mmCIF file of C-alpha atoms in Angstrom:
data_model
loop_
_atom_site.group_PDB
_atom_site.id
_atom_site.type_symbol
_atom_site.label_atom_id
_atom_site.label_comp_id
_atom_site.label_asym_id
_atom_site.label_seq_id
_atom_site.Cartn_x
_atom_site.Cartn_y
_atom_site.Cartn_z
ATOM 1 C CA UNK A 3 3.926 136.713 -52.810
ATOM 2 C CA UNK A 4 1.498 133.996 -53.184
ATOM 3 C CA UNK A 5 2.907 130.621 -53.907
ATOM 4 C CA UNK A 6 2.985 129.612 -57.528
ATOM 5 C CA UNK A 7 1.118 126.387 -56.686
ATOM 6 C CA UNK A 8 -1.132 127.792 -54.039
ATOM 7 C CA UNK A 9 -0.955 127.293 -50.248
ATOM 8 C CA UNK A 10 1.776 124.899 -49.097
ATOM 9 C CA UNK A 11 0.562 122.108 -46.827
ATOM 10 C CA UNK A 12 2.281 121.847 -43.487
ATOM 11 C CA UNK A 13 5.039 119.270 -43.173
ATOM 12 C CA UNK A 14 3.060 117.107 -40.752
ATOM 13 C CA UNK A 15 0.066 117.086 -43.065
ATOM 14 C CA UNK A 16 2.241 116.069 -45.970
ATOM 15 C CA UNK A 17 3.790 113.209 -44.027
ATOM 16 C CA UNK A 18 0.373 112.048 -42.920
ATOM 17 C CA UNK A 19 -0.823 112.085 -46.475
ATOM 18 C CA UNK A 20 2.116 109.986 -47.637
ATOM 19 C CA UNK A 21 1.632 107.586 -44.713
ATOM 20 C CA UNK A 22 -1.998 107.000 -45.614
ATOM 21 C CA UNK A 23 -0.958 105.998 -49.095
ATOM 22 C CA UNK A 24 1.712 103.607 -47.892
ATOM 23 C CA UNK A 25 -0.350 101.949 -45.158
ATOM 24 C CA UNK A 26 -3.638 101.585 -47.036
ATOM 25 C CA UNK A 27 -5.013 97.996 -46.757
ATOM 26 C CA UNK A 28 -3.985 95.804 -49.642
ATOM 27 C CA UNK A 29 -7.518 94.512 -50.014
ATOM 28 C CA UNK A 30 -8.636 97.924 -51.119
ATOM 29 C CA UNK A 31 -6.339 97.736 -54.129
ATOM 30 C CA UNK A 32 -7.665 95.824 -57.099
ATOM 31 C CA UNK A 33 -6.015 92.632 -58.287
ATOM 32 C CA UNK A 34 -4.401 91.702 -54.958
ATOM 33 C CA UNK A 35 -4.118 87.934 -54.103
ATOM 34 C CA UNK A 36 -5.556 88.421 -50.585
ATOM 35 C CA UNK A 37 -9.077 88.581 -52.047
ATOM 36 C CA UNK A 38 -8.506 85.176 -53.670
ATOM 37 C CA UNK A 39 -7.277 83.775 -50.331
ATOM 38 C CA UNK A 40 -10.525 84.907 -48.709
ATOM 39 C CA UNK A 41 -12.535 83.037 -51.322
ATOM 40 C CA UNK A 42 -10.427 79.913 -50.782
ATOM 41 C CA UNK A 43 -10.997 80.145 -47.053
ATOM 42 C CA UNK A 44 -14.729 80.531 -47.613
ATOM 43 C CA UNK A 45 -14.848 77.470 -49.886
ATOM 44 C CA UNK A 46 -12.800 75.495 -47.348
ATOM 45 C CA UNK A 47 -15.234 76.439 -44.579
ATOM 46 C CA UNK A 48 -18.153 75.256 -46.715
ATOM 47 C CA UNK A 49 -16.362 71.968 -47.442
ATOM 48 C CA UNK A 50 -15.635 71.404 -43.754
ATOM 49 C CA UNK A 51 -19.249 72.174 -42.894
ATOM 50 C CA UNK A 52 -20.502 69.676 -45.449
ATOM 51 C CA UNK A 53 -18.069 67.038 -44.166
ATOM 52 C CA UNK A 54 -19.306 67.545 -40.597
ATOM 53 C CA UNK A 55 -22.899 67.295 -41.764
ATOM 54 C CA UNK A 56 -22.094 64.064 -43.621
ATOM 55 C CA UNK A 57 -20.512 62.628 -40.468
ATOM 56 C CA UNK A 58 -23.586 63.577 -38.431
ATOM 57 C CA UNK A 59 -25.879 62.000 -41.022
ATOM 58 C CA UNK A 60 -23.793 58.833 -41.107
ATOM 59 C CA UNK A 61 -23.914 58.601 -37.315
ATOM 60 C CA UNK A 62 -27.680 59.210 -37.323
ATOM 61 C CA UNK A 63 -28.268 56.460 -39.878
ATOM 62 C CA UNK A 64 -25.957 54.110 -37.975
ATOM 63 C CA UNK A 65 -27.884 54.646 -34.728
ATOM 64 C CA UNK A 66 -31.351 54.504 -36.321
ATOM 65 C CA UNK A 67 -31.745 50.678 -36.111
ATOM 66 C CA UNK A 68 -31.322 50.872 -32.338
ATOM 67 C CA UNK A 69 -34.748 52.527 -32.183
ATOM 68 C CA UNK A 70 -36.626 50.327 -34.661
ATOM 69 C CA UNK A 71 -39.872 48.975 -33.213
ATOM 70 C CA UNK A 72 -38.832 45.280 -33.444
ATOM 71 C CA UNK A 73 -35.553 46.071 -31.681
ATOM 72 C CA UNK A 74 -37.421 47.924 -28.929
ATOM 73 C CA UNK A 75 -39.404 44.721 -28.453
ATOM 74 C CA UNK A 76 -36.063 42.927 -28.196
ATOM 75 C CA UNK A 77 -35.025 45.221 -25.349
ATOM 76 C CA UNK A 78 -38.281 44.387 -23.552
ATOM 77 C CA UNK A 79 -37.427 40.710 -23.973
ATOM 78 C CA UNK A 80 -34.028 41.353 -22.387
ATOM 79 C CA UNK A 81 -35.706 42.914 -19.351
ATOM 80 C CA UNK A 82 -38.102 39.953 -19.155
ATOM 81 C CA UNK A 83 -35.108 37.622 -19.381
ATOM 82 C CA UNK A 84 -33.547 39.144 -16.285
ATOM 83 C CA UNK A 85 -36.833 39.076 -14.359
ATOM 84 C CA UNK A 86 -37.633 35.566 -15.506
ATOM 85 C CA UNK A 87 -34.519 33.950 -14.108
ATOM 86 C CA UNK A 88 -34.986 35.848 -10.876
ATOM 87 C CA UNK A 89 -38.224 33.871 -10.454
ATOM 88 C CA UNK A 90 -36.975 30.492 -11.643
ATOM 89 C CA UNK A 91 -36.201 28.955 -8.237
ATOM 90 C CA UNK A 92 -39.041 30.380 -6.150
ATOM 91 C CA UNK A 93 -41.959 31.372 -8.371
ATOM 92 C CA UNK A 94 -42.439 28.775 -11.115
ATOM 93 C CA UNK A 95 -45.721 30.241 -12.346
ATOM 94 C CA UNK A 96 -44.208 33.703 -12.911
ATOM 95 C CA UNK A 97 -41.163 32.113 -14.526
ATOM 96 C CA UNK A 98 -43.231 29.967 -16.901
ATOM 97 C CA UNK A 99 -45.482 32.861 -17.926
ATOM 98 C CA UNK A 100 -42.545 35.206 -18.556
ATOM 99 C CA UNK A 101 -40.744 32.504 -20.555
ATOM 100 C CA UNK A 102 -43.815 31.975 -22.751
ATOM 101 C CA UNK A 103 -44.333 35.748 -23.058
ATOM 102 C CA UNK A 104 -40.731 36.235 -24.179
ATOM 103 C CA UNK A 105 -41.107 33.821 -27.071
ATOM 104 C CA UNK A 106 -44.534 35.252 -27.944
ATOM 105 C CA UNK A 107 -42.884 38.657 -28.299
ATOM 106 C CA UNK A 108 -40.333 36.960 -30.557
ATOM 107 C CA UNK A 109 -43.185 36.427 -33.009
ATOM 108 C CA UNK A 110 -44.259 40.064 -32.791
ATOM 109 C CA UNK A 111 -40.802 41.519 -33.399
ATOM 110 C CA UNK A 112 -40.674 39.674 -36.717
ATOM 111 C CA UNK A 113 -44.195 40.848 -37.520
ATOM 112 C CA UNK A 114 -43.407 44.493 -36.797
ATOM 113 C CA UNK A 115 -40.162 44.269 -38.776
ATOM 114 C CA UNK A 116 -42.186 43.326 -41.862
ATOM 115 C CA UNK A 117 -45.042 45.723 -41.071
ATOM 116 C CA UNK A 118 -42.832 48.803 -40.642
ATOM 117 C CA UNK A 119 -40.118 47.689 -43.081
ATOM 118 C CA UNK A 120 -37.579 47.800 -40.257
ATOM 119 C CA UNK A 121 -35.532 44.665 -40.825
ATOM 120 C CA UNK A 122 -31.898 45.098 -39.828
ATOM 121 C CA UNK A 123 -28.776 43.017 -39.303
ATOM 122 C CA UNK A 124 -28.597 44.276 -35.730
ATOM 123 C CA UNK A 125 -32.167 43.144 -35.088
ATOM 124 C CA UNK A 126 -31.557 39.708 -36.585
ATOM 125 C CA UNK A 127 -28.492 39.210 -34.395
ATOM 126 C CA UNK A 128 -30.004 40.416 -31.123
ATOM 127 C CA UNK A 129 -33.109 38.305 -31.736
ATOM 128 C CA UNK A 130 -31.104 35.079 -32.009
ATOM 129 C CA UNK A 131 -28.848 36.036 -29.085
ATOM 130 C CA UNK A 132 -31.856 36.522 -26.784
ATOM 131 C CA UNK A 133 -33.374 33.219 -27.943
ATOM 132 C CA UNK A 134 -30.136 31.323 -27.326
ATOM 133 C CA UNK A 135 -29.524 32.830 -23.883
ATOM 134 C CA UNK A 136 -33.119 32.171 -22.780
ATOM 135 C CA UNK A 137 -33.034 28.522 -23.771
ATOM 136 C CA UNK A 138 -29.537 27.775 -22.586
ATOM 137 C CA UNK A 139 -29.969 29.295 -19.144
ATOM 138 C CA UNK A 140 -33.003 27.073 -18.700
ATOM 139 C CA UNK A 141 -31.257 23.998 -20.108
ATOM 140 C CA UNK A 142 -28.412 24.557 -17.655
ATOM 141 C CA UNK A 143 -30.951 24.274 -14.826
ATOM 142 C CA UNK A 144 -33.078 21.340 -16.007
ATOM 143 C CA UNK A 145 -30.461 19.234 -17.829
ATOM 144 C CA UNK A 146 -26.943 20.290 -16.801
ATOM 145 C CA UNK A 147 -25.392 17.164 -18.336
ATOM 146 C CA UNK A 148 -26.524 17.983 -21.910
ATOM 147 C CA UNK A 149 -26.760 21.789 -21.625
ATOM 148 C CA UNK A 150 -23.112 22.396 -22.717
ATOM 149 C CA UNK A 151 -23.624 20.270 -25.836
ATOM 150 C CA UNK A 152 -26.825 22.115 -26.761
ATOM 151 C CA UNK A 153 -25.121 25.464 -26.179
ATOM 152 C CA UNK A 154 -22.138 24.508 -28.367
ATOM 153 C CA UNK A 155 -24.338 23.418 -31.256
ATOM 154 C CA UNK A 156 -26.588 26.492 -31.121
ATOM 155 C CA UNK A 157 -23.702 28.971 -30.916
ATOM 156 C CA UNK A 158 -21.817 27.172 -33.698
ATOM 157 C CA UNK A 159 -24.862 27.541 -35.935
ATOM 158 C CA UNK A 160 -25.160 31.198 -34.950
ATOM 159 C CA UNK A 161 -21.491 31.854 -35.772
ATOM 160 C CA UNK A 162 -21.578 29.982 -39.086
ATOM 161 C CA UNK A 163 -24.803 31.536 -40.341
ATOM 162 C CA UNK A 164 -23.594 35.044 -39.513
ATOM 163 C CA UNK A 165 -20.300 34.350 -41.269
ATOM 164 C CA UNK A 166 -22.186 33.259 -44.381
ATOM 165 C CA UNK A 167 -24.745 36.082 -44.143
ATOM 166 C CA UNK A 168 -22.509 38.442 -46.146
ATOM 167 C CA UNK A 169 -22.908 36.260 -49.245
ATOM 168 C CA UNK A 170 -26.588 37.220 -49.448
ATOM 169 C CA UNK A 171 -28.035 33.967 -50.824
ATOM 170 C CA UNK A 172 -26.379 31.637 -48.316
ATOM 171 C CA UNK A 173 -29.686 29.961 -47.377
ATOM 172 C CA UNK A 174 -30.344 28.886 -50.944
ATOM 173 C CA UNK A 175 -26.772 27.640 -51.333
ATOM 174 C CA UNK A 176 -26.781 25.897 -47.967
ATOM 175 C CA UNK A 177 -30.055 24.027 -48.310
ATOM 176 C CA UNK A 178 -30.169 23.363 -52.055
ATOM 177 C CA UNK A 179 -28.542 19.944 -51.576
ATOM 178 C CA UNK A 180 -29.982 19.305 -48.091
ATOM 179 C CA UNK A 181 -32.102 16.239 -47.349
ATOM 180 C CA UNK A 182 -35.782 16.557 -48.206
ATOM 181 C CA UNK A 183 -36.888 16.844 -44.577
ATOM 182 C CA UNK A 184 -34.438 19.709 -43.914
ATOM 183 C CA UNK A 185 -35.703 21.639 -46.935
ATOM 184 C CA UNK A 186 -39.281 20.972 -45.885
ATOM 185 C CA UNK A 187 -38.630 22.300 -42.381
ATOM 186 C CA UNK A 188 -37.115 25.547 -43.631
ATOM 187 C CA UNK A 189 -39.499 26.151 -46.524
ATOM 188 C CA UNK A 190 -41.717 29.245 -46.280
ATOM 189 C CA UNK A 191 -39.645 30.482 -43.347
ATOM 190 C CA UNK A 192 -40.704 27.582 -41.052
ATOM 191 C CA UNK A 193 -44.399 28.176 -41.842
ATOM 192 C CA UNK A 194 -45.096 24.502 -42.444
ATOM 193 C CA UNK A 195 -46.154 21.653 -40.175
ATOM 194 C CA UNK A 196 -42.559 20.335 -39.813
ATOM 195 C CA UNK A 197 -41.300 23.883 -39.331
ATOM 196 C CA UNK A 198 -43.871 24.585 -36.607
ATOM 197 C CA UNK A 199 -42.930 21.332 -34.890
ATOM 198 C CA UNK A 200 -39.226 22.273 -34.986
ATOM 199 C CA UNK A 201 -39.782 25.777 -33.584
ATOM 200 C CA UNK A 202 -42.051 24.400 -30.837
ATOM 201 C CA UNK A 203 -39.508 21.783 -29.827
ATOM 202 C CA UNK A 204 -36.642 24.259 -29.961
ATOM 203 C CA UNK A 205 -38.377 26.853 -27.800
ATOM 204 C CA UNK A 206 -40.577 24.863 -25.428
ATOM 205 C CA UNK A 207 -38.878 21.526 -24.759
ATOM 206 C CA UNK A 208 -36.729 23.160 -22.030
ATOM 207 C CA UNK A 209 -39.896 24.630 -20.480
ATOM 208 C CA UNK A 210 -41.519 21.165 -20.505
ATOM 209 C CA UNK A 211 -38.407 19.798 -18.776
ATOM 210 C CA UNK A 212 -38.674 22.598 -16.206
ATOM 211 C CA UNK A 213 -42.236 21.516 -15.409
ATOM 212 C CA UNK A 214 -40.877 18.074 -14.483
ATOM 213 C CA UNK A 215 -38.669 19.457 -11.702
ATOM 214 C CA UNK A 216 -39.523 19.585 -8.009
ATOM 215 C CA UNK A 217 -39.616 23.390 -8.184
ATOM 216 C CA UNK A 218 -42.616 23.279 -10.536
ATOM 217 C CA UNK A 219 -44.482 20.503 -8.712
ATOM 218 C CA UNK A 220 -46.781 22.927 -6.796
ATOM 219 C CA UNK A 221 -47.669 24.508 -10.126
ATOM 220 C CA UNK A 222 -48.779 21.141 -11.513
ATOM 221 C CA UNK A 223 -50.988 20.547 -8.486
ATOM 222 C CA UNK A 224 -52.849 23.845 -8.844
ATOM 223 C CA UNK A 225 -53.140 24.436 -12.606
ATOM 224 C CA UNK A 226 -54.774 21.865 -14.930
ATOM 225 C CA UNK A 227 -53.137 23.537 -17.947
ATOM 226 C CA UNK A 228 -49.697 23.030 -16.415
ATOM 227 C CA UNK A 229 -50.495 19.351 -15.858
ATOM 228 C CA UNK A 230 -51.528 19.032 -19.501
ATOM 229 C CA UNK A 231 -48.378 20.767 -20.726
ATOM 230 C CA UNK A 232 -46.239 18.516 -18.537
ATOM 231 C CA UNK A 233 -47.820 15.339 -19.973
ATOM 232 C CA UNK A 234 -45.283 12.821 -21.346
ATOM 233 C CA UNK A 235 -47.018 12.832 -24.742
ATOM 234 C CA UNK A 236 -46.440 16.580 -25.065
ATOM 235 C CA UNK A 237 -42.806 16.023 -24.120
ATOM 236 C CA UNK A 238 -42.447 13.336 -26.792
ATOM 237 C CA UNK A 239 -43.798 15.661 -29.490
ATOM 238 C CA UNK A 240 -41.510 18.500 -28.390
ATOM 239 C CA UNK A 241 -38.525 16.119 -28.237
ATOM 240 C CA UNK A 242 -39.252 15.014 -31.813
ATOM 241 C CA UNK A 243 -39.283 18.663 -32.879
ATOM 242 C CA UNK A 244 -35.982 19.338 -31.109
ATOM 243 C CA UNK A 245 -34.416 16.290 -32.777
ATOM 244 C CA UNK A 246 -35.478 17.633 -36.184
ATOM 245 C CA UNK A 247 -33.985 21.011 -35.249
ATOM 246 C CA UNK A 248 -30.725 19.235 -34.391
ATOM 247 C CA UNK A 249 -30.756 17.654 -37.839
ATOM 248 C CA UNK A 250 -30.960 21.105 -39.438
ATOM 249 C CA UNK A 251 -28.233 22.457 -37.143
ATOM 250 C CA UNK A 252 -25.853 19.613 -37.978
ATOM 251 C CA UNK A 253 -26.506 20.168 -41.673
ATOM 252 C CA UNK A 254 -25.554 23.863 -41.323
ATOM 253 C CA UNK A 255 -22.341 22.934 -39.494
ATOM 254 C CA UNK A 256 -21.451 20.312 -42.120
ATOM 255 C CA UNK A 257 -22.163 22.758 -44.965
ATOM 256 C CA UNK A 258 -19.931 25.427 -43.416
ATOM 257 C CA UNK A 259 -17.066 22.980 -42.860
ATOM 258 C CA UNK A 260 -17.433 21.834 -46.479
ATOM 259 C CA UNK A 261 -17.378 25.461 -47.678
ATOM 260 C CA UNK A 262 -14.200 26.189 -45.706
ATOM 261 C CA UNK A 263 -12.478 23.053 -47.045
ATOM 262 C CA UNK A 264 -13.457 23.950 -50.616
ATOM 263 C CA UNK A 265 -11.991 27.439 -50.149
ATOM 264 C CA UNK A 266 -8.749 25.959 -48.804
ATOM 265 C CA UNK A 267 -8.616 23.558 -51.735
ATOM 266 C CA UNK A 268 -9.080 26.420 -54.183
ATOM 267 C CA UNK A 269 -6.176 28.307 -52.576
ATOM 268 C CA UNK A 270 -3.931 25.240 -52.847
ATOM 269 C CA UNK A 271 -4.811 24.809 -56.522
ATOM 270 C CA UNK A 272 -3.998 28.474 -57.133
ATOM 271 C CA UNK A 273 -0.618 28.054 -55.434
ATOM 272 C CA UNK A 274 0.181 25.041 -57.614
ATOM 273 C CA UNK A 275 -0.625 27.023 -60.742
ATOM 274 C CA UNK A 276 1.764 29.778 -59.690
ATOM 275 C CA UNK A 277 4.666 27.380 -59.041
#
């Protein structure tokens, strides 16, 4: 007799059918939380990707000033610095030309910084560091008795100005109460007659002193221009410029010391108010 409900399925088929129902993936059933977990994981992956991209962009922007045109000129000056002092004792002409070329490039790195809008804190620091090292290595050769004093003053000014740089308008605050001659020297970013005299004395007085040494004597005998540059009158003008530069440097040091003392005084007054 036929079955009331039709053909019976075999036992194995029945078990298989029940097993497929029990073991079906949960994601196939509507309303299961695993689908929400997948969305969370997807959003987390997107967030991580964006964070990594932000880190890469931050690193790219941080490294960008290293490749600014004025900073590339600074690297060239560093190479010239090494070559220059390799020639100092044996090839005075090559040394003198490389020294002058280095400070000529110093003008062009400032020009390109303005031209390409590539001013940077890194560039400002490396520029002054190269200037200081160039001058002080030469001073240590031509005037070893005063070279340590010159180095101390120049590096003190470098340290103090970079400490104050964060305040933004430190130059205005520093030189507002300065003597007239100091303000005149620094006005228009040294583009005045006193400013030109100061920069010339700062950069080229050590070169003039080098031309007075026995090493450079053959150079003076062969080149009329070298003899003119080594003239005592030229040295007197450059010495006057360096003395004016020293006046500005001492003013910066005095201003910084005064600023530090005022800050300490303010802290003491605050402590007295609290007691």
